[in-house]
Amino acid sequence: MKSNWVVLFVLLAGAGVLRADSVTAAPPENQSNDGTCEYLFAQCLQEAFNRSLENDRACVKAWCDKVFFFTFCDEEGLSNCSEKAEAVHAAHVRACQRAFADCMGMEVR
Amino acid sequence: MARWLVALLLACFGGLWVWLAVTSFSPSPAMPLLGETVGIWGEPVKAASPTQVGPLTRTEGRSTQFPPKVIVTAKSPGAEVWLDWENKVAKFFSRQGVRVFHPENWEKEGGLLPDGLDFLPLSLPSVAEVVTHCHSWSLSAFVAVAGWRGCPGWDDWADKLHSVHPEKEFVALGVFRGALGNSGRLDLNQLYRFPVDYQFIGGRGQACRPGWVRSLALQVLGHSSGSADVIGSTRLLATLCVADDFEENSWLQGKLSRAMLDAEPWDFGAHPGLMLGLGTWGGEDASAYLEDLRAKPNYFGQSMVMAWCSHLLGSASEQSPAYEIVKDLSPQDRARSAANTMAALDAFKKTGGKDFPLLDLLVHKTLNENDHSVKAFVMVHQLLVMGVEPALGVYLAEELAFQNPDFTPYLGMAAANLRGRSSPQENRLFLQSLGQLEKQYQGIPQSLADIRSARMILHADG
């Protein structure tokens, strides 16, 4: 059951990554010199970060239980889930960079 | 009857609890959270609203004068030493993957050496402290340490070193193998970042070879004679290798004094070596000097100086309680690592950014692949994007990328932070690292794309 939730969460997070381009892909025109691209980049990174925190929390909720003052985790499950969450974060950061490059009129080969 | 029923229910409940705890989960006792407002189980981690985020933080006020002008006030008042930054200092250190900083307001601050200080003997065992305390500058210390293999006390040092930096002994001895080459002569040009597959040379129980160590150390010293083509810390620490006959050897004494005078202030590797000598033998003068240094406002290498002062003087007035908590976090504590990292950085900010031992510890933990108690993505984001300590963030992003291709996306964040700064040398160091990474990750298209993307971002005109 937990695994299903984790898969669902990873998929949702992945979908979020796909949406990441749309967050910053359309900067205002002719603003690459006034810091707008940097601002959008920072905004995108912040969204990626916030989502990663949520994903991290979701992993803990999926693989750990709290009993009184103690936390019991399925370490392997938590480790795998955290790795996936970090991969999602990396993908999101990449998307932010791509959007930033687009905004700056760069073509990354 | 009712009493029996209640007892039976309690027994069932207790049994169920024990069964759940023992069979379903690996117990991992919860560590105390660092901050009241941050936690996974309680109040959610507070994430900043995107609308509150400003442009990427840039460090202001960096000196743009190269090469920096160094005024040595202690031994030769008024003397000016000009160093070829690009070709000698920066290149040497960048090969080690160490970011090189240069001083702000150096001319205003004056020299680092106190007047009247003329003789600074150093002691061998204390170098173990150097190695275990600092992470990013210690390549030259490793040269010294590697030479102690098999000497009395080596096992203790090795255990300490290994417990703090499991990967470092490994790398250090790789340096030796690579640097010695076929001729057996130490080639400083071969001192660069070594891949992780370097092997130990020999093992424990190896014979103590002080003569061999001395020979190597003298090569280091000889290499640097008359010119500043090797960084001061190398000379300082190499000198330590021959300290057993230091007092009888006036030539070495002169070398050490010279090295002390030449200790470049932006070389944060030189500070610990310098302070080691001061702290070990300098008595009250050294304490006063260290206190004075600690009181100075912003200068590069300050984090190392602060960490070292705290260590030497045993008075960590700037240290927050979070240091001890972070130190005690279990390396396997994944469950709260994000929250604890956020809280620890929050604690760092609350000290006015002065609890450098805490920051140093967090970086150590982030770079330790076996320690999961600190989240790398949180560290990088907070340091770079939120501007907690951007220069360190760039360094951390590079180091993480060298460790693992999964971390190469952070290079773009680092590049964006560096972009627009008026320090072409600093950018060039970053580009050199990107070049090394490109070679390292040939065959991993995703990482190569990240590296190229970072290069483009750095070069973008904006």
XYZ file of C-alpha atoms in Angstrom:
571
model
C 0.000 0.000 0.000
C 2.776 2.348 0.942
C 4.587 1.574 -2.269
C 1.538 2.559 -4.272
C 1.405 5.899 -2.549
C 5.066 6.451 -3.153
C 4.741 5.612 -6.834
C 1.786 7.946 -7.080
C 3.714 10.695 -5.371
C 6.734 10.237 -7.608
C 4.551 10.342 -10.686
C 2.815 13.460 -9.489
C 6.126 15.037 -8.713
C 7.388 14.052 -12.134
C 4.371 15.666 -13.669
C 5.292 18.739 -11.716
C 8.684 18.706 -13.340
C 7.095 18.640 -16.752
C 5.132 21.675 -15.763
C 8.256 23.447 -14.615
C 8.998 24.811 -18.056
C 5.690 26.510 -18.124
C 6.549 28.317 -14.920
C 9.314 30.318 -16.453
C 9.226 29.670 -20.151
C 7.527 32.884 -21.082
C 9.433 35.785 -19.608
C 8.558 39.276 -20.620
C 10.244 40.274 -23.831
C 13.414 42.348 -23.950
C 14.053 41.979 -20.270
C 17.112 39.804 -20.294
C 19.236 42.746 -19.218
C 17.220 43.995 -16.308
C 17.431 40.991 -14.027
C 14.066 39.541 -14.949
C 15.565 36.272 -16.094
C 17.532 35.984 -12.879
C 14.411 36.714 -10.915
C 12.416 34.079 -12.759
C 15.259 31.639 -12.373
C 15.370 32.202 -8.637
C 11.608 31.882 -8.498
C 11.725 28.622 -10.401
C 14.476 27.277 -8.154
C 12.461 28.261 -5.120
C 9.463 26.374 -6.431
C 11.657 23.373 -7.086
C 12.990 23.615 -3.592
C 9.572 23.925 -2.017
C 8.357 20.945 -3.960
C 11.375 18.953 -2.899
C 10.642 19.695 0.714
C 7.096 18.483 0.160
C 8.337 15.357 -1.552
C 10.808 14.714 1.189
C 8.047 15.040 3.734
C 5.859 12.733 1.687
C 8.614 10.130 1.700
C 8.834 10.272 5.454
C 5.100 10.008 5.799
C 5.053 7.046 3.453
C 7.893 5.092 5.025
C 7.979 6.150 8.641
C 5.587 5.930 11.525
C 5.637 7.906 14.673
C 4.830 6.104 17.871
C 4.784 8.414 20.843
C 8.167 10.157 20.750
C 9.853 7.673 18.465
C 10.045 7.478 14.722
C 10.246 4.115 13.068
C 11.251 4.008 9.448
C 11.625 1.409 6.785
C 15.132 2.536 6.023
C 15.372 0.920 2.618
C 12.048 2.280 1.497
C 12.872 5.724 2.801
C 16.265 5.667 1.144
C 14.810 4.687 -2.227
C 12.061 7.237 -1.933
C 14.533 9.984 -0.984
C 16.711 9.117 -3.955
C 13.736 9.369 -6.272
C 12.739 12.662 -4.714
C 16.242 13.998 -5.224
C 16.184 12.870 -8.839
C 12.924 14.729 -9.288
C 14.507 17.789 -7.734
C 17.479 17.524 -10.088
C 15.120 17.322 -13.044
C 13.248 20.338 -11.822
C 16.461 22.331 -11.403
C 17.467 21.333 -14.921
C 14.137 22.567 -16.211
C 14.724 25.860 -14.434
C 18.122 26.170 -16.052
C 16.683 25.433 -19.457
C 14.077 28.082 -18.956
C 16.732 30.516 -17.800
C 18.858 29.777 -20.845
C 15.824 30.345 -23.067
C 15.070 33.577 -21.303
C 18.629 34.776 -21.843
C 18.496 33.771 -25.481
C 21.154 31.109 -25.034
C 21.273 27.885 -26.906
C 22.794 25.113 -24.822
C 24.406 22.597 -27.091
C -14.401 -10.460 35.048
C -14.243 -6.898 33.820
C -10.764 -6.571 35.308
C -9.594 -9.616 33.375
C -11.131 -8.244 30.227
C -9.316 -4.930 30.666
C -6.066 -6.739 31.378
C -6.529 -8.869 28.287
C -7.189 -5.811 26.133
C -4.133 -4.055 27.498
C -2.016 -7.124 26.865
C -3.300 -7.353 23.291
C -2.629 -3.666 22.700
C 0.868 -3.914 24.143
C 1.599 -7.023 22.140
C 0.394 -5.391 18.975
C 2.586 -2.361 19.638
C 5.632 -4.514 20.279
C 4.891 -6.574 17.184
C 4.620 -3.448 15.057
C 7.811 -2.010 16.446
C 9.853 -5.170 16.120
C 8.635 -6.762 12.905
C 7.465 -3.956 10.658
C 10.088 -1.288 11.011
C 13.731 -0.793 11.664
C 13.783 1.310 14.783
C 15.341 4.685 14.335
C 14.949 6.805 17.453
C 13.914 10.316 16.627
C 16.510 12.983 17.084
C 15.460 16.239 18.622
C 14.574 18.892 16.135
C 16.760 21.911 16.057
C 14.121 24.536 15.696
C 10.623 24.858 16.988
C 9.190 26.098 13.747
C 10.718 23.450 11.578
C 9.732 19.832 11.638
C 8.323 17.050 9.631
C 5.808 15.769 12.092
C 4.744 18.983 13.633
C 4.392 22.235 11.854
C 5.437 21.845 8.219
C 8.771 23.156 7.089
C 8.251 26.749 6.201
C 9.021 27.293 2.582
C 9.345 30.791 1.291
C 6.702 31.960 -1.072
C 7.967 32.349 -4.621
C 6.753 35.885 -4.549
C 9.162 36.654 -1.712
C 12.198 35.497 -3.612
C 14.506 38.114 -4.967
C 17.173 37.834 -7.620
C 20.004 35.449 -6.977
C 22.211 36.808 -4.286
C 25.560 38.053 -5.297
C 28.423 38.712 -2.996
C 29.267 42.342 -3.124
C 32.488 44.059 -2.440
C 34.967 41.573 -3.773
C 38.308 43.032 -4.600
C 38.887 43.245 -8.289
C 42.564 44.079 -8.106
C 44.810 41.299 -9.291
C 47.307 40.345 -8.325
C 46.539 41.397 -4.804
C 49.023 43.564 -3.057
C 50.399 42.044 0.081
C 52.133 44.132 2.648
C 54.198 42.222 5.136
C 54.564 44.279 8.250
C 56.226 41.990 10.715
C 59.680 41.046 9.543
C 60.232 43.580 6.855
C 58.033 46.584 7.464
C 56.785 48.156 4.304
C 57.963 45.390 2.046
C 55.668 44.655 -0.793
C 55.300 41.208 -2.178
C 53.621 40.824 -5.509
C 52.462 37.415 -6.443
C 51.366 36.070 -9.736
C 47.919 35.105 -8.709
C 46.710 33.498 -11.815
C 49.618 31.289 -12.658
C 50.834 30.282 -9.282
C 48.440 30.475 -6.401
C 45.084 30.056 -8.023
C 46.197 27.423 -10.458
C 47.847 25.371 -7.780
C 44.846 25.435 -5.524
C 42.252 25.023 -8.203
C 43.881 21.776 -9.146
C 43.093 20.581 -5.695
C 39.501 21.600 -6.122
C 39.892 24.290 -3.514
C 38.338 27.633 -4.080
C 40.810 30.431 -3.707
C 39.766 33.599 -2.022
C 41.529 36.865 -1.836
C 41.368 39.412 0.937
C 39.116 42.352 1.185
C 40.645 45.470 2.544
C 43.959 43.806 2.984
C 45.809 47.047 2.707
C 43.651 48.608 5.365
C 44.033 45.673 7.676
C 47.780 45.509 7.436
C 49.844 42.386 7.822
C 48.758 39.340 9.665
C 51.933 38.664 11.561
C 52.408 40.361 14.900
C 55.425 42.538 15.415
C 58.309 40.998 17.246
C 57.453 37.431 16.401
C 60.618 35.774 15.274
C 60.560 32.063 15.915
C 57.660 29.701 15.565
C 58.597 26.082 16.074
C 55.848 23.608 15.373
C 55.150 20.202 16.794
C 54.405 17.087 14.836
C 51.489 15.566 16.736
C 49.465 18.711 16.394
C 49.348 18.294 12.654
C 46.929 15.451 13.187
C 44.648 18.090 14.609
C 45.109 20.173 11.496
C 44.128 17.331 9.267
C 41.092 16.326 11.211
C 39.815 19.823 11.633
C 39.763 21.330 8.188
C 38.567 19.737 5.055
C 39.235 21.819 2.031
C 42.840 22.834 2.334
C 44.420 19.780 3.766
C 46.055 18.223 0.752
C 49.448 19.421 1.827
C 48.775 18.230 5.325
C 48.152 14.826 3.891
C 51.616 14.842 2.475
C 52.849 15.279 5.991
C 50.484 12.723 7.419
C 51.193 10.145 4.780
C 54.799 10.350 5.785
C 53.947 9.348 9.300
C 52.565 5.994 8.399
C 54.101 3.491 10.701
C 55.568 6.098 13.004
C 54.662 6.080 16.690
C 51.137 7.301 17.171
C 50.180 6.784 13.539
C 47.310 4.437 14.315
C 45.713 6.956 16.634
C 45.965 9.676 14.034
C 44.706 7.393 11.316
C 41.700 6.392 13.393
C 40.891 9.998 14.094
C 41.394 11.007 10.514
C 39.315 8.150 9.254
C 36.486 8.803 11.661
C 36.201 12.394 10.497
C 37.000 11.993 6.830
C 36.700 8.369 5.742
C 37.595 9.380 2.227
C 40.573 11.570 2.953
C 43.251 9.098 3.908
C 42.341 7.326 0.741
C 42.847 10.434 -1.317
C 45.960 11.500 0.522
C 47.828 8.370 -0.256
C 46.619 8.557 -3.794
C 48.340 11.884 -3.940
C 51.535 10.267 -2.903
C 51.353 7.554 -5.484
C 50.509 9.977 -8.222
C 52.898 12.677 -7.154
C 55.890 10.436 -6.761
C 55.773 9.068 -10.261
C 58.299 6.587 -11.533
C 61.321 8.589 -10.553
C 60.380 8.665 -6.899
C 60.685 12.426 -7.050
C 57.796 14.503 -5.819
C 56.248 16.331 -8.702
C 54.081 19.121 -7.420
C 52.550 19.522 -10.824
C 50.922 16.172 -10.250
C 49.102 17.363 -7.174
C 45.580 17.659 -8.389
C 42.214 16.214 -7.643
C 42.475 12.488 -7.605
C 39.743 10.153 -8.665
C 38.148 8.127 -5.967
C 39.496 4.841 -7.193
C 42.972 5.528 -5.879
C 44.148 2.826 -3.572
C 45.961 2.791 -0.320
C 49.675 2.379 -0.528
C 50.591 -0.370 1.826
C 48.732 -0.738 5.060
C 49.157 -0.470 8.730
C 52.334 -1.745 10.203
C 54.372 -0.129 7.471
C 57.836 0.827 8.660
C 58.343 4.358 9.886
C 60.588 6.090 7.386
C 61.460 9.519 8.695
C 64.357 9.828 6.289
C 62.083 9.279 3.348
C 59.595 11.782 4.706
C 62.352 14.308 5.228
C 63.546 13.793 1.711
C 60.107 14.455 0.303
C 59.615 17.455 2.500
C 62.886 18.916 1.398
C 61.817 18.480 -2.188
C 58.726 20.499 -1.421
C 60.796 23.139 0.263
C 63.345 23.139 -2.494
C 60.660 23.477 -5.076
C 59.504 26.695 -3.510
C 62.864 28.255 -2.832
C 63.151 31.852 -3.836
C 59.751 32.128 -5.374
C 56.195 31.839 -4.298
C 55.268 29.104 -6.719
C 54.059 26.839 -3.975
C 51.494 27.964 -1.522
C 52.612 28.808 1.987
C 50.704 26.074 3.656
C 52.541 23.492 1.632
C 55.803 24.857 2.825
C 54.604 25.178 6.363
C 53.324 21.695 6.550
C 56.194 20.206 4.687
C 58.413 21.855 7.218
C 56.530 20.010 9.879
C 57.741 16.796 8.373
C 61.293 17.676 9.212
C 60.565 19.229 12.551
C 62.451 16.500 14.340
C 65.694 18.231 13.511
C 64.206 21.634 13.135
C 65.928 23.170 16.109
C 69.354 22.119 14.892
C 68.786 23.202 11.356
C 69.095 26.927 10.870
C 68.375 26.615 7.162
C 65.017 25.104 7.964
C 64.360 27.740 10.549
C 64.933 30.381 7.943
C 62.684 28.567 5.529
C 59.911 28.388 8.033
C 60.246 32.019 8.976
C 60.132 32.929 5.307
C 57.100 30.745 4.783
C 55.403 32.436 7.679
C 56.085 35.821 6.218
C 54.851 34.765 2.831
C 51.726 33.111 4.160
C 49.222 34.554 1.804
C 46.270 35.986 3.622
C 43.769 34.702 1.108
C 45.153 31.225 1.462
C 42.944 29.888 4.160
C 45.127 26.851 4.190
C 47.944 28.957 5.515
C 45.966 30.240 8.452
C 45.601 26.972 10.313
C 49.258 26.188 9.836
C 50.197 29.624 11.017
C 47.870 29.458 13.943
C 48.963 26.006 14.794
C 52.413 27.337 15.398
C 51.135 30.354 17.250
C 48.690 28.404 19.326
C 51.157 25.711 20.215
C 54.140 27.812 21.082
C 53.189 31.429 20.986
C 51.868 31.769 24.520
C 50.061 34.938 25.454
C 51.195 36.803 22.374
C 49.604 34.177 20.181
C 46.359 34.271 22.096
C 46.229 38.032 21.772
C 46.985 37.778 18.080
C 44.300 35.203 17.507
C 41.767 37.214 19.441
C 42.697 40.248 17.393
C 42.337 38.314 14.172
C 39.019 36.956 15.272
C 37.717 40.422 15.967
C 38.479 41.691 12.475
C 35.527 42.174 10.189
C 34.985 40.283 6.986
C 37.983 38.912 5.233
C 38.411 35.891 3.077
C 39.311 32.734 4.826
C 37.479 33.994 7.845
C 35.484 30.831 8.244
C 38.603 28.758 8.599
C 40.163 31.280 10.894
C 37.114 31.338 13.086
C 36.902 27.592 13.225
C 40.547 27.394 14.026
C 40.463 30.076 16.672
C 37.613 28.300 18.374
C 39.592 25.138 18.301
C 42.845 26.583 19.539
C 41.559 28.936 22.137
C 38.810 26.704 23.381
C 36.499 29.657 23.532
C 33.760 29.400 21.010
C 31.934 32.543 21.927
C 30.237 32.671 18.561
C 29.236 29.062 18.617
C 25.556 28.281 18.808
C 24.029 25.339 20.653
C 23.071 23.975 17.242
C 26.670 22.877 16.680
C 26.490 20.219 19.340
C 23.091 19.073 18.141
C 24.229 18.782 14.542
C 27.381 17.008 15.651
C 25.276 14.406 17.418
C 22.892 13.770 14.539
C 22.975 10.177 13.461
C 24.465 9.780 9.963
C 21.550 7.483 9.156
C 18.868 9.902 10.226
C 17.242 10.530 6.886
C 13.816 11.125 8.297
C 14.542 14.592 9.592
C 17.538 15.582 7.560
C 15.789 18.274 5.517
C 14.199 19.819 8.574
C 17.398 19.643 10.567
C 19.431 21.188 7.763
C 16.966 24.049 7.480
C 16.974 24.540 11.221
C 20.770 24.407 11.463
C 21.179 27.032 8.749
C 18.555 29.098 10.481
C 20.595 28.838 13.672
C 23.674 29.896 11.714
C 21.870 32.976 10.428
C 20.714 33.834 13.930
C 24.324 34.092 15.063
C 24.727 36.815 12.473
C 26.518 34.363 10.238
C 29.333 33.950 12.729
C 29.020 30.366 13.847
C 31.566 29.149 11.340
C 32.258 25.874 13.121
C 28.600 25.024 12.591
C 28.785 25.921 8.911
C 31.998 23.965 8.575
C 30.367 20.953 10.212
C 27.353 21.155 7.908
C 29.610 21.247 4.859
C 31.553 18.279 6.197
C 28.383 16.315 6.627
C 27.044 17.302 3.230
C 30.213 16.126 1.527
C 30.352 12.885 3.476
C 28.544 10.393 1.291
C 27.931 8.128 4.262
C 26.226 10.810 6.269
C 22.564 11.323 5.444
C 21.715 13.652 8.287
C 22.163 16.756 6.136
C 20.345 17.259 2.852
C 22.570 18.415 0.033
C 19.807 20.101 -1.934
C 18.787 22.112 1.100
C 22.366 23.201 1.732
C 22.999 24.245 -1.849
C 19.711 26.067 -2.170
C 20.047 27.941 1.083
C 23.669 28.884 0.526
C 23.313 29.898 -3.104
C 19.771 30.962 -3.805
C 18.838 32.284 -0.385
C 22.260 33.852 -0.055
C 23.251 32.403 3.304
C 26.878 32.021 2.182
C 27.119 32.218 -1.624
C 30.866 31.726 -1.960
C 30.699 28.569 0.083
C 27.652 27.518 -1.914
C 29.621 27.651 -5.135
C 32.371 25.590 -3.570
C 29.856 23.079 -2.252
C 28.109 22.780 -5.609
C 31.436 22.049 -7.281
C 32.481 19.515 -4.686
C 29.148 17.714 -4.849
C 29.338 17.604 -8.625
C 32.794 16.058 -8.422
C 31.483 13.456 -6.006
C 28.392 12.399 -7.880
C 26.981 13.101 -11.370
C 23.535 13.385 -9.815
C 24.604 16.710 -8.375
C 25.714 18.357 -11.611
C 22.447 20.312 -11.955
C 23.607 22.475 -9.045
C 26.425 23.801 -11.198
C 23.954 25.982 -13.071
C 22.864 27.539 -9.790
C 26.475 28.179 -8.902
C 27.152 29.683 -12.323
C 24.165 31.975 -12.017
C 25.474 33.126 -8.669
C 28.928 33.807 -10.025
C 27.627 35.470 -13.157
C 28.065 39.161 -13.259
C 30.597 39.335 -10.484
C 33.583 41.434 -11.314
C 36.086 38.714 -10.696
C 37.296 37.097 -13.887
C 39.780 35.022 -11.929
C 37.086 33.496 -9.798
C 35.038 32.718 -12.875
C 38.087 31.194 -14.496
C 38.551 28.872 -11.537
C 34.969 27.795 -11.864
C 35.452 27.188 -15.571
C 38.530 25.106 -14.818
C 36.446 22.962 -12.511
C 33.829 22.619 -15.228
C 36.557 21.463 -17.580
C 37.701 18.827 -15.115
C 34.133 17.712 -14.585
C 33.602 17.452 -18.305
C 36.488 15.013 -18.522
C 35.277 13.112 -15.496
C 31.763 12.650 -16.826
C 32.463 11.754 -20.419
C 29.759 9.284 -21.313
C 27.120 10.738 -19.025
C 25.172 12.980 -21.410
C 22.905 14.448 -18.784
C 25.824 15.634 -16.649
C 27.684 16.926 -19.664
C 24.616 18.951 -20.586
C 24.520 20.343 -17.050
C 28.160 21.342 -17.242
C 27.724 23.018 -20.597
C 24.619 24.725 -19.365
C 26.548 26.073 -16.380
C 29.263 27.359 -18.694
C 26.678 29.107 -20.857
C 25.018 30.694 -17.855
C 28.345 31.991 -16.610
C 29.129 33.488 -19.982
C 25.731 34.976 -20.672
C 25.934 38.680 -21.156
C 22.652 39.438 -19.461
